[in-house]
Amino acid sequence: DVKVTQSSRYLVKRTGEKVFLECVQDMDHENMFWYRQDPGLGLRLIYFSYDVKMKEKGDIPEGYSVSREKKERFSLILESASTNQTSMYLCASSLGKEPQHFGDGTRLSIL
Amino acid sequence: QQQVKQSPQSLIVQKGGISIINCAYENTAFDYFPWYQQFPGKGPALLIAIRPDVSEKKEGRFTISFNKSAKQFSLHIMDSQPGDSATYFCAASPHPYKYIFGTGTRLKVLA
């Protein structure tokens, strides 16, 4: 079974902090994704990566950056956290055109 | 257009009834339509998916109906059970890796 692990289930940070969210997958998938999930808005793609050191902006990249130094790990970075970035963050991975597999999410609160 | 419109936002069904969730899209380049199921505290998990070369796909109690000319697709849950209570997301893929998600439907099945 594919395992996508997000390092924290809950995280509380302060405005202006630099925040790192980590995601690791154990199935050698080349594609990895970061989404945020908000009530009534569904899942919105922030960034995705189709190879090590490769990244592409999704639909809502503003205020975020990503890093993929190793195939199994994809990090989401909030450069200067703001209260409107309080949300559930979901990481996913996939192999080629196969379906995406999701982690259980990180609920991030920015105070 | 890159949107996927999902309805209803919430749904209450009696045990044994049929749950129906609808999605509509505009971009004819979409070529893969997955449905995801999400339980509280968990990430979305793939439930069933369809490609536009077929009009229906059935897996157990779950059926996707696909109407290519109308650019609509729907999820039918037959004999709905309390354990089906979850949030359901439709998605469409305009790209080998990317999904566009609907806004979600919260289903509650009454015992």
Coordinates of N, CA and C in Angstrom, one line a residue:
Chain A
D1 N 0.8 -1.2 0.0 CA 0.0 0.0 0.0 C 0.9 1.3 0.0
V2 N 0.4 2.2 -0.7 CA 1.1 3.5 -0.8 C 1.0 4.2 0.6
K3 N 2.1 4.8 1.0 CA 2.1 5.5 2.3 C 2.6 6.9 2.0
V4 N 1.7 7.9 2.3 CA 2.1 9.3 2.2 C 2.0 9.8 3.6
T5 N 3.1 10.2 4.1 CA 3.2 10.7 5.5 C 3.5 12.1 5.6
Q6 N 2.6 12.8 6.4 CA 2.9 14.3 6.6 C 3.3 14.4 8.1
S7 N 4.4 15.1 8.3 CA 5.1 15.1 9.5 C 4.3 15.6 10.7
S8 N 3.4 16.5 10.5 CA 2.6 17.0 11.7 C 1.1 16.9 11.4
R9 N 0.3 16.5 12.3 CA -1.1 16.5 12.2 C -1.7 17.8 12.5
Y10 N -1.1 18.5 13.5 CA -1.6 19.8 13.9 C -0.3 20.7 14.1
L11 N -0.5 22.0 13.7 CA 0.6 22.9 13.9 C 0.1 24.3 14.2
V12 N 0.6 24.9 15.1 CA 0.2 26.3 15.5 C 1.4 27.2 15.3
K13 N 1.3 28.2 14.5 CA 2.4 29.2 14.3 C 1.9 30.6 14.4
R14 N 2.9 31.5 14.5 CA 2.5 32.9 14.6 C 2.7 33.7 13.3
T15 N 2.0 34.7 13.0 CA 2.1 35.5 11.8 C 3.6 36.0 11.6
G16 N 4.0 35.9 10.4 CA 5.4 36.3 10.1 C 6.4 35.2 10.2
E17 N 6.1 34.1 10.9 CA 7.0 33.0 11.0 C 7.2 32.3 9.6
K18 N 8.3 31.7 9.4 CA 8.6 30.8 8.3 C 8.2 29.4 8.7
V19 N 7.3 28.8 7.9 CA 6.7 27.5 8.3 C 7.1 26.5 7.3
F20 N 7.5 25.3 7.8 CA 7.8 24.2 6.9 C 6.8 23.0 7.1
L21 N 6.2 22.6 6.1 CA 5.4 21.4 6.1 C 6.1 20.3 5.3
E22 N 6.2 19.1 5.9 CA 7.0 18.0 5.3 C 6.1 16.9 4.8
C23 N 6.4 16.3 3.7 CA 5.7 15.1 3.2 C 6.7 14.1 2.7
V24 N 6.4 12.9 3.0 CA 7.3 11.8 2.5 C 6.4 10.7 2.0
Q25 N 6.8 10.1 0.8 CA 6.1 9.0 0.3 C 7.1 7.8 0.1
D26 N 6.5 6.6 0.2 CA 7.4 5.4 0.2 C 7.3 4.6 -1.0
M27 N 6.7 5.1 -2.1 CA 6.5 4.2 -3.3 C 7.2 4.7 -4.5
D28 N 8.2 5.5 -4.4 CA 9.1 5.9 -5.5 C 8.2 6.6 -6.6
H29 N 7.2 7.4 -6.1 CA 6.4 8.1 -7.1 C 7.2 9.3 -7.6
E30 N 7.0 9.6 -8.9 CA 7.8 10.8 -9.4 C 7.0 12.1 -9.1
N31 N 5.6 12.0 -9.1 CA 4.8 13.2 -8.9 C 4.4 13.4 -7.5
M32 N 4.5 14.6 -7.0 CA 4.0 15.0 -5.7 C 3.3 16.3 -5.7
F33 N 2.4 16.5 -4.8 CA 1.5 17.6 -4.9 C 1.2 18.2 -3.5
W34 N 1.0 19.5 -3.4 CA 0.5 20.1 -2.2 C -0.8 20.8 -2.5
Y35 N -1.8 20.5 -1.7 CA -3.1 21.2 -1.8 C -3.5 21.8 -0.4
R36 N -4.4 22.8 -0.5 CA -5.0 23.2 0.7 C -6.5 23.0 0.6
Q37 N -7.1 22.6 1.7 CA -8.5 22.3 1.8 C -9.2 23.2 2.7
D38 N -10.2 23.9 2.2 CA -11.0 24.8 2.9 C -12.5 24.5 2.7
P39 N -13.3 24.7 3.8 CA -14.7 24.4 3.6 C -15.4 25.2 2.5
G40 N -16.1 24.5 1.7 CA -16.8 25.1 0.6 C -16.0 25.4 -0.7
L41 N -14.7 25.2 -0.5 CA -13.8 25.5 -1.6 C -13.1 24.2 -2.2
G42 N -13.3 23.1 -1.5 CA -12.7 21.9 -2.0 C -11.2 21.9 -1.8
L43 N -10.5 21.1 -2.7 CA -9.0 21.1 -2.7 C -8.5 21.9 -3.8
R44 N -7.6 22.8 -3.4 CA -7.0 23.7 -4.4 C -5.4 23.4 -4.4
L45 N -4.9 23.3 -5.6 CA -3.5 22.9 -5.8 C -2.6 24.1 -5.6
I46 N -1.6 23.9 -4.8 CA -0.7 25.0 -4.5 C 0.5 24.9 -5.4
Y47 N 1.2 23.8 -5.3 CA 2.4 23.4 -6.2 C 2.4 22.0 -6.4
F48 N 3.0 21.6 -7.5 CA 3.3 20.2 -7.7 C 4.7 20.0 -8.3
S49 N 5.2 18.8 -8.3 CA 6.5 18.5 -8.7 C 6.5 17.1 -9.4
Y50 N 7.0 17.1 -10.6 CA 7.0 15.8 -11.4 C 8.4 15.2 -11.5
D51 N 9.3 15.7 -10.7 CA 10.7 15.1 -10.7 C 11.5 15.9 -9.6
V52 N 12.5 15.3 -9.2 CA 13.4 15.9 -8.2 C 13.9 17.3 -8.7
K53 N 13.8 18.2 -7.9 CA 14.2 19.6 -8.2 C 13.3 20.3 -9.2
M54 N 12.3 19.6 -9.7 CA 11.3 20.3 -10.6 C 10.1 20.7 -9.8
K55 N 9.5 21.8 -10.2 CA 8.3 22.2 -9.5 C 7.5 23.1 -10.5
E56 N 6.2 23.1 -10.3 CA 5.3 23.9 -11.1 C 4.3 24.5 -10.2
K57 N 3.9 25.8 -10.5 CA 2.9 26.4 -9.7 C 1.5 25.8 -10.0
G58 N 0.7 25.7 -9.0 CA -0.7 25.3 -9.1 C -1.6 26.5 -9.3
D59 N -2.7 26.4 -8.7 CA -3.7 27.5 -8.9 C -3.6 28.6 -7.8
I60 N -3.0 28.3 -6.7 CA -2.9 29.3 -5.6 C -1.5 29.3 -5.0
P61 N -0.4 29.6 -5.8 CA 0.9 29.5 -5.3 C 1.4 30.7 -4.4
E62 N 0.6 31.8 -4.4 CA 1.1 33.0 -3.8 C 1.3 32.8 -2.3
G63 N 2.4 33.2 -1.8 CA 2.8 33.1 -0.4 C 3.4 31.8 0.0
Y64 N 3.5 30.9 -1.0 CA 4.1 29.6 -0.7 C 5.3 29.3 -1.7
S65 N 6.2 28.5 -1.2 CA 7.2 27.9 -2.1 C 7.4 26.4 -1.7
V66 N 8.1 25.7 -2.5 CA 8.3 24.3 -2.3 C 9.7 23.9 -2.5
S67 N 10.1 22.7 -2.0 CA 11.4 22.2 -2.2 C 11.3 20.7 -2.4
R68 N 12.0 20.2 -3.4 CA 12.1 18.7 -3.6 C 13.6 18.4 -3.9
E69 N 14.3 18.1 -2.9 CA 15.7 17.7 -3.0 C 15.9 16.2 -3.2
K70 N 14.9 15.4 -2.7 CA 15.0 14.0 -2.9 C 13.6 13.5 -3.4
K71 N 13.6 12.4 -4.1 CA 12.4 11.9 -4.8 C 11.3 11.7 -3.8
E72 N 11.6 11.2 -2.6 CA 10.5 10.8 -1.7 C 10.0 11.9 -0.8
R73 N 10.6 13.1 -0.8 CA 10.3 14.2 0.1 C 9.9 15.5 -0.7
F74 N 8.8 16.1 -0.2 CA 8.3 17.3 -0.9 C 7.9 18.2 0.3
S75 N 8.5 19.4 0.3 CA 8.3 20.3 1.4 C 7.5 21.5 0.9
L76 N 6.6 22.0 1.7 CA 5.9 23.2 1.5 C 6.4 24.3 2.5
I77 N 6.7 25.4 2.0 CA 7.2 26.5 2.8 C 6.3 27.7 2.7
L78 N 5.9 28.2 3.9 CA 5.2 29.5 4.0 C 6.3 30.5 4.4
E79 N 6.6 31.4 3.5 CA 7.8 32.3 3.7 C 7.6 33.2 4.9
S80 N 6.3 33.7 5.0 CA 6.0 34.6 6.1 C 4.5 34.4 6.4
A81 N 4.2 33.5 7.3 CA 2.9 33.0 7.5 C 1.9 34.2 7.9
S82 N 0.7 34.1 7.3 CA -0.3 35.0 7.6 C -1.6 34.3 8.0
T83 N -2.5 35.0 8.6 CA -3.7 34.3 9.2 C -4.6 33.7 8.1
N84 N -4.5 34.3 6.9 CA -5.3 33.7 5.8 C -4.7 32.4 5.2
Q85 N -3.6 32.0 5.8 CA -3.1 30.7 5.4 C -3.4 29.6 6.5
T86 N -4.3 29.9 7.4 CA -4.8 28.9 8.3 C -5.7 28.0 7.5
S87 N -5.4 26.7 7.5 CA -6.1 25.8 6.6 C -5.6 24.3 6.9
M88 N -6.3 23.4 6.2 CA -5.8 22.0 6.2 C -5.0 21.9 4.9
Y89 N -3.8 21.3 5.1 CA -2.8 21.1 4.0 C -2.7 19.6 3.7
L90 N -2.9 19.3 2.5 CA -2.8 17.9 2.1 C -1.7 17.7 1.1
C91 N -0.9 16.6 1.3 CA 0.1 16.2 0.3 C -0.4 15.0 -0.4
A92 N 0.0 14.8 -1.7 CA -0.4 13.7 -2.5 C 0.8 13.3 -3.3
S93 N 0.8 12.0 -3.8 CA 1.8 11.5 -4.7 C 1.1 10.6 -5.7
S94 N 1.8 10.5 -6.9 CA 1.3 9.6 -7.9 C 2.4 9.1 -8.8
L95 N 2.1 8.0 -9.5 CA 3.1 7.4 -10.4 C 2.5 7.6 -11.8
G96 N 3.2 8.4 -12.6 CA 2.7 8.6 -14.0 C 1.3 9.1 -14.0
K97 N 0.4 8.5 -14.7 CA -1.0 8.9 -14.8 C -1.9 8.1 -13.8
E98 N -1.2 7.4 -12.9 CA -2.0 6.7 -11.9 C -2.6 7.6 -10.9
P99 N -3.7 7.2 -10.2 CA -4.4 8.1 -9.3 C -3.5 8.6 -8.2
Q100 N -3.8 9.8 -7.7 CA -3.1 10.4 -6.6 C -3.5 9.7 -5.3
H101 N -2.5 9.6 -4.4 CA -2.6 9.0 -3.1 C -2.3 10.2 -2.1
F102 N -3.2 10.3 -1.1 CA -3.1 11.5 -0.2 C -2.6 11.0 1.2
G103 N -1.9 12.0 1.9 CA -1.7 11.8 3.3 C -2.9 12.3 4.1
D104 N -2.8 12.2 5.4 CA -3.9 12.5 6.3 C -4.0 14.0 6.6
G105 N -3.1 14.8 6.1 CA -3.2 16.3 6.3 C -2.5 16.8 7.5
T106 N -2.2 18.1 7.4 CA -1.7 18.9 8.5 C -2.7 20.1 8.7
R107 N -3.3 20.2 9.9 CA -4.1 21.3 10.2 C -3.3 22.4 10.7
L108 N -3.1 23.5 10.0 CA -2.2 24.6 10.4 C -3.0 25.8 10.8
S109 N -2.7 26.3 12.0 CA -3.3 27.5 12.5 C -2.3 28.6 12.6
I110 N -2.6 29.7 12.1 CA -1.7 30.9 12.1 C -2.3 31.9 13.1
L111 N -1.7 32.2 14.2 CA -2.3 33.2 15.1 C -1.7 34.6 15.0
Chain B
Q1 N -12.3 26.7 -19.6 CA -12.6 26.9 -18.2 C -12.1 25.7 -17.4
Q2 N -11.5 26.0 -16.2 CA -10.9 24.9 -15.5 C -11.7 24.5 -14.3
Q3 N -12.9 25.0 -14.1 CA -13.7 24.6 -12.9 C -14.4 23.3 -13.1
V4 N -14.6 22.7 -11.9 CA -15.5 21.5 -11.8 C -16.6 21.9 -10.8
K5 N -17.8 21.9 -11.2 CA -18.9 22.3 -10.3 C -19.6 21.1 -9.7
Q6 N -19.7 21.0 -8.4 CA -20.2 19.9 -7.7 C -21.5 20.2 -6.9
S7 N -22.5 19.4 -6.9 CA -23.7 19.6 -6.2 C -24.3 18.2 -5.7
P8 N -25.0 18.2 -4.6 CA -25.3 19.3 -3.7 C -24.1 19.5 -2.8
Q9 N -24.1 20.5 -2.0 CA -23.1 20.7 -1.0 C -23.2 19.7 0.2
S10 N -24.4 19.4 0.5 CA -24.7 18.4 1.6 C -25.9 17.6 1.2
L11 N -25.9 16.3 1.8 CA -26.9 15.4 1.4 C -27.2 14.5 2.6
I12 N -28.5 14.3 2.8 CA -28.9 13.4 3.9 C -29.8 12.3 3.3
V13 N -29.5 11.1 3.5 CA -30.1 9.9 2.9 C -30.5 8.9 4.0
Q14 N -31.6 8.3 3.8 CA -31.9 7.2 4.7 C -31.1 5.9 4.4
K15 N -30.8 5.1 5.4 CA -30.2 3.8 5.2 C -30.9 3.1 4.1
G16 N -30.2 2.5 3.2 CA -30.8 1.7 2.1 C -31.2 2.5 0.9
G17 N -31.2 3.8 1.0 CA -31.5 4.7 -0.1 C -30.4 4.9 -1.1
I18 N -30.7 5.7 -2.1 CA -29.7 6.0 -3.2 C -29.1 7.4 -3.0
S19 N -27.8 7.5 -2.9 CA -27.2 8.8 -2.8 C -26.7 9.2 -4.2
I20 N -27.0 10.4 -4.6 CA -26.6 10.9 -6.0 C -25.8 12.2 -5.8
I21 N -24.6 12.3 -6.3 CA -23.8 13.5 -6.3 C -23.5 13.8 -7.8
N22 N -23.6 15.1 -8.2 CA -23.4 15.5 -9.5 C -22.3 16.4 -9.7
C23 N -21.6 16.3 -10.8 CA -20.5 17.2 -11.2 C -20.6 17.6 -12.6
A24 N -20.2 18.8 -12.9 CA -20.2 19.3 -14.3 C -18.9 20.0 -14.6
Y25 N -18.4 20.0 -15.8 CA -17.2 20.6 -16.2 C -17.4 21.3 -17.6
E26 N -16.4 22.1 -17.9 CA -16.5 22.8 -19.2 C -15.4 22.5 -20.2
N27 N -14.3 22.1 -19.7 CA -13.1 21.9 -20.5 C -13.2 20.5 -21.1
T28 N -13.3 20.5 -22.5 CA -13.4 19.2 -23.1 C -12.1 18.4 -23.2
A29 N -11.0 19.0 -22.7 CA -9.7 18.4 -22.7 C -9.6 17.4 -21.5
F30 N -10.5 17.5 -20.5 CA -10.4 16.7 -19.4 C -10.6 15.2 -19.8
D31 N -9.7 14.3 -19.3 CA -9.8 12.9 -19.8 C -9.8 11.9 -18.7
Y32 N -9.9 12.3 -17.5 CA -9.9 11.3 -16.4 C -10.7 11.9 -15.3
F33 N -11.7 11.1 -14.7 CA -12.6 11.7 -13.7 C -12.7 10.8 -12.5
P34 N -11.9 11.1 -11.5 CA -11.9 10.2 -10.3 C -12.9 10.8 -9.2
W35 N -13.3 9.9 -8.4 CA -14.1 10.4 -7.2 C -13.3 9.9 -6.0
Y36 N -13.2 10.8 -5.0 CA -12.5 10.6 -3.7 C -13.5 10.6 -2.6
Q37 N -13.2 9.8 -1.6 CA -14.0 9.7 -0.3 C -13.1 10.1 0.8
Q38 N -13.6 11.0 1.7 CA -12.8 11.5 2.8 C -13.6 11.4 4.1
F39 N -13.0 10.6 5.0 CA -13.6 10.5 6.4 C -12.9 11.6 7.3
P40 N -13.6 12.0 8.3 CA -13.0 13.0 9.2 C -11.7 12.6 9.8
G41 N -10.7 13.5 9.7 CA -9.4 13.2 10.2 C -8.5 12.4 9.3
K42 N -9.0 12.2 8.1 CA -8.2 11.4 7.1 C -8.1 12.1 5.8
G43 N -7.1 11.7 5.0 CA -7.0 12.3 3.7 C -8.0 11.7 2.7
P44 N -8.2 12.3 1.6 CA -9.1 11.7 0.6 C -8.5 10.4 0.0
A45 N -9.4 9.4 -0.2 CA -9.0 8.2 -0.8 C -9.8 7.9 -2.1
L46 N -9.1 7.4 -3.1 CA -9.7 7.1 -4.3 C -10.8 6.1 -4.2
L47 N -12.0 6.4 -4.7 CA -13.2 5.5 -4.6 C -13.4 4.8 -5.9
I48 N -13.5 5.5 -7.0 CA -13.8 5.0 -8.3 C -13.4 6.1 -9.3
A49 N -13.1 5.7 -10.5 CA -12.7 6.6 -11.5 C -13.2 6.2 -12.9
I50 N -13.3 7.1 -13.8 CA -13.8 6.8 -15.2 C -13.1 7.6 -16.2
R51 N -13.0 7.1 -17.4 CA -12.4 7.8 -18.5 C -13.6 8.1 -19.5
P52 N -13.5 9.1 -20.4 CA -14.7 9.5 -21.2 C -15.0 8.5 -22.3
D53 N -14.3 7.5 -22.5 CA -14.7 6.5 -23.5 C -15.8 5.5 -23.1
V54 N -16.2 5.6 -21.8 CA -17.3 4.7 -21.3 C -18.3 5.6 -20.7
S55 N -19.6 5.2 -20.7 CA -20.6 6.0 -20.1 C -21.0 5.6 -18.7
E56 N -20.5 4.4 -18.2 CA -20.8 4.0 -16.9 C -19.8 3.1 -16.4
K57 N -19.5 3.2 -15.1 CA -18.6 2.2 -14.4 C -19.1 1.9 -13.0
K58 N -19.1 0.6 -12.7 CA -19.7 0.2 -11.5 C -18.7 -0.6 -10.7
E59 N -18.6 -0.3 -9.4 CA -17.8 -1.1 -8.5 C -18.5 -1.3 -7.2
G60 N -19.1 -2.5 -7.0 CA -19.9 -2.8 -5.9 C -21.1 -1.9 -5.8
R61 N -21.3 -1.1 -4.8 CA -22.5 -0.3 -4.6 C -22.3 1.1 -5.3
F62 N -21.1 1.4 -5.8 CA -20.7 2.7 -6.3 C -20.7 2.6 -7.8
T63 N -21.4 3.6 -8.5 CA -21.5 3.7 -9.9 C -21.2 5.1 -10.4
I64 N -20.4 5.3 -11.4 CA -20.2 6.6 -12.0 C -21.0 6.5 -13.3
S65 N -21.8 7.6 -13.5 CA -22.4 7.7 -14.8 C -21.8 8.9 -15.5
F66 N -21.5 8.8 -16.8 CA -20.8 9.9 -17.5 C -21.5 10.3 -18.7
N67 N -21.8 11.5 -18.9 CA -22.5 12.1 -20.1 C -21.5 13.0 -20.8
K68 N -20.8 12.6 -21.8 CA -19.8 13.4 -22.4 C -20.4 14.6 -23.1
S69 N -21.5 14.4 -23.8 CA -22.1 15.5 -24.6 C -22.6 16.6 -23.6
A70 N -23.1 16.3 -22.5 CA -23.5 17.3 -21.5 C -22.4 17.7 -20.6
K71 N -21.3 17.1 -20.7 CA -20.1 17.4 -19.8 C -20.5 17.3 -18.3
Q72 N -21.1 16.2 -18.0 CA -21.6 15.9 -16.6 C -21.2 14.5 -16.2
F73 N -21.0 14.3 -15.0 CA -20.8 13.0 -14.4 C -21.3 12.9 -13.0
S74 N -21.7 11.8 -12.6 CA -22.3 11.7 -11.3 C -21.9 10.4 -10.6
L75 N -22.0 10.4 -9.3 CA -21.7 9.3 -8.4 C -23.0 8.8 -7.8
H76 N -23.3 7.5 -8.0 CA -24.5 6.9 -7.4 C -24.0 5.9 -6.3
I77 N -24.6 6.0 -5.1 CA -24.3 5.0 -4.1 C -25.6 4.3 -3.8
M78 N -25.6 3.1 -4.2 CA -26.8 2.3 -4.0 C -26.8 1.7 -2.6
D79 N -28.0 1.4 -2.1 CA -28.1 0.8 -0.7 C -27.2 1.5 0.3
S80 N -27.3 2.8 0.4 CA -26.4 3.7 1.2 C -26.4 3.2 2.6
Q81 N -25.3 3.2 3.3 CA -25.1 2.7 4.6 C -24.5 3.8 5.5
P82 N -24.8 3.8 6.8 CA -24.2 4.8 7.7 C -22.7 4.9 7.6
G83 N -22.0 3.8 7.2 CA -20.5 3.8 7.0 C -20.1 4.6 5.8
D84 N -21.1 4.9 4.9 CA -20.8 5.7 3.7 C -20.7 7.2 4.1
S85 N -21.2 7.6 5.3 CA -21.2 9.0 5.7 C -19.8 9.5 5.6
A86 N -19.6 10.5 4.8 CA -18.2 11.0 4.5 C -18.4 12.2 3.6
T87 N -17.3 12.9 3.2 CA -17.3 13.9 2.2 C -16.8 13.3 0.9
Y88 N -17.4 13.6 -0.2 CA -17.1 13.1 -1.5 C -16.7 14.2 -2.4
F89 N -15.6 14.0 -3.1 CA -15.1 15.0 -4.0 C -15.0 14.4 -5.4
C90 N -15.5 15.1 -6.4 CA -15.3 14.7 -7.8 C -14.0 15.5 -8.2
A91 N -13.4 15.0 -9.3 CA -12.3 15.7 -9.9 C -12.2 15.4 -11.4
A92 N -11.5 16.3 -12.1 CA -11.3 16.1 -13.5 C -9.8 16.4 -13.8
S93 N -9.3 15.7 -14.7 CA -7.9 15.9 -15.0 C -7.6 16.4 -16.4
P94 N -7.1 17.7 -16.5 CA -6.8 18.3 -17.7 C -5.4 18.1 -18.2
H95 N -4.6 17.3 -17.5 CA -3.2 17.2 -17.6 C -2.8 15.8 -17.0
P96 N -1.7 15.2 -17.5 CA -1.4 13.9 -17.0 C -1.3 13.8 -15.5
Y97 N -0.9 14.9 -14.8 CA -0.7 14.8 -13.4 C -1.7 15.6 -12.6
K98 N -2.3 16.7 -13.1 CA -3.1 17.6 -12.3 C -4.5 17.2 -12.2
Y99 N -5.1 17.4 -11.1 CA -6.6 17.3 -10.9 C -7.2 18.6 -10.6
I100 N -8.4 18.9 -11.1 CA -9.2 20.0 -10.6 C -10.3 19.4 -9.8
F101 N -10.4 19.8 -8.6 CA -11.4 19.1 -7.7 C -12.7 20.0 -7.6
G102 N -13.8 19.3 -7.4 CA -15.1 20.0 -7.0 C -15.0 20.4 -5.6
T103 N -16.0 21.1 -5.1 CA -16.0 21.7 -3.8 C -16.4 20.7 -2.7
G104 N -16.9 19.5 -3.1 CA -17.2 18.5 -2.1 C -18.6 18.4 -1.7
T105 N -19.1 17.2 -1.3 CA -20.4 17.0 -0.9 C -20.3 16.2 0.4
R106 N -20.9 16.7 1.5 CA -21.0 16.1 2.8 C -22.2 15.2 2.8
L107 N -22.0 13.9 2.8 CA -23.1 12.9 2.9 C -23.3 12.4 4.3
K108 N -24.5 12.4 4.7 CA -24.9 11.7 6.0 C -26.0 10.7 5.7
V109 N -25.7 9.5 6.1 CA -26.7 8.4 5.9 C -27.2 8.1 7.3
L110 N -28.6 8.2 7.4 CA -29.2 8.0 8.7 C -29.5 6.5 8.9
A111 N -29.3 6.0 10.1 CA -29.5 4.6 10.4 C -30.9 4.3 10.5

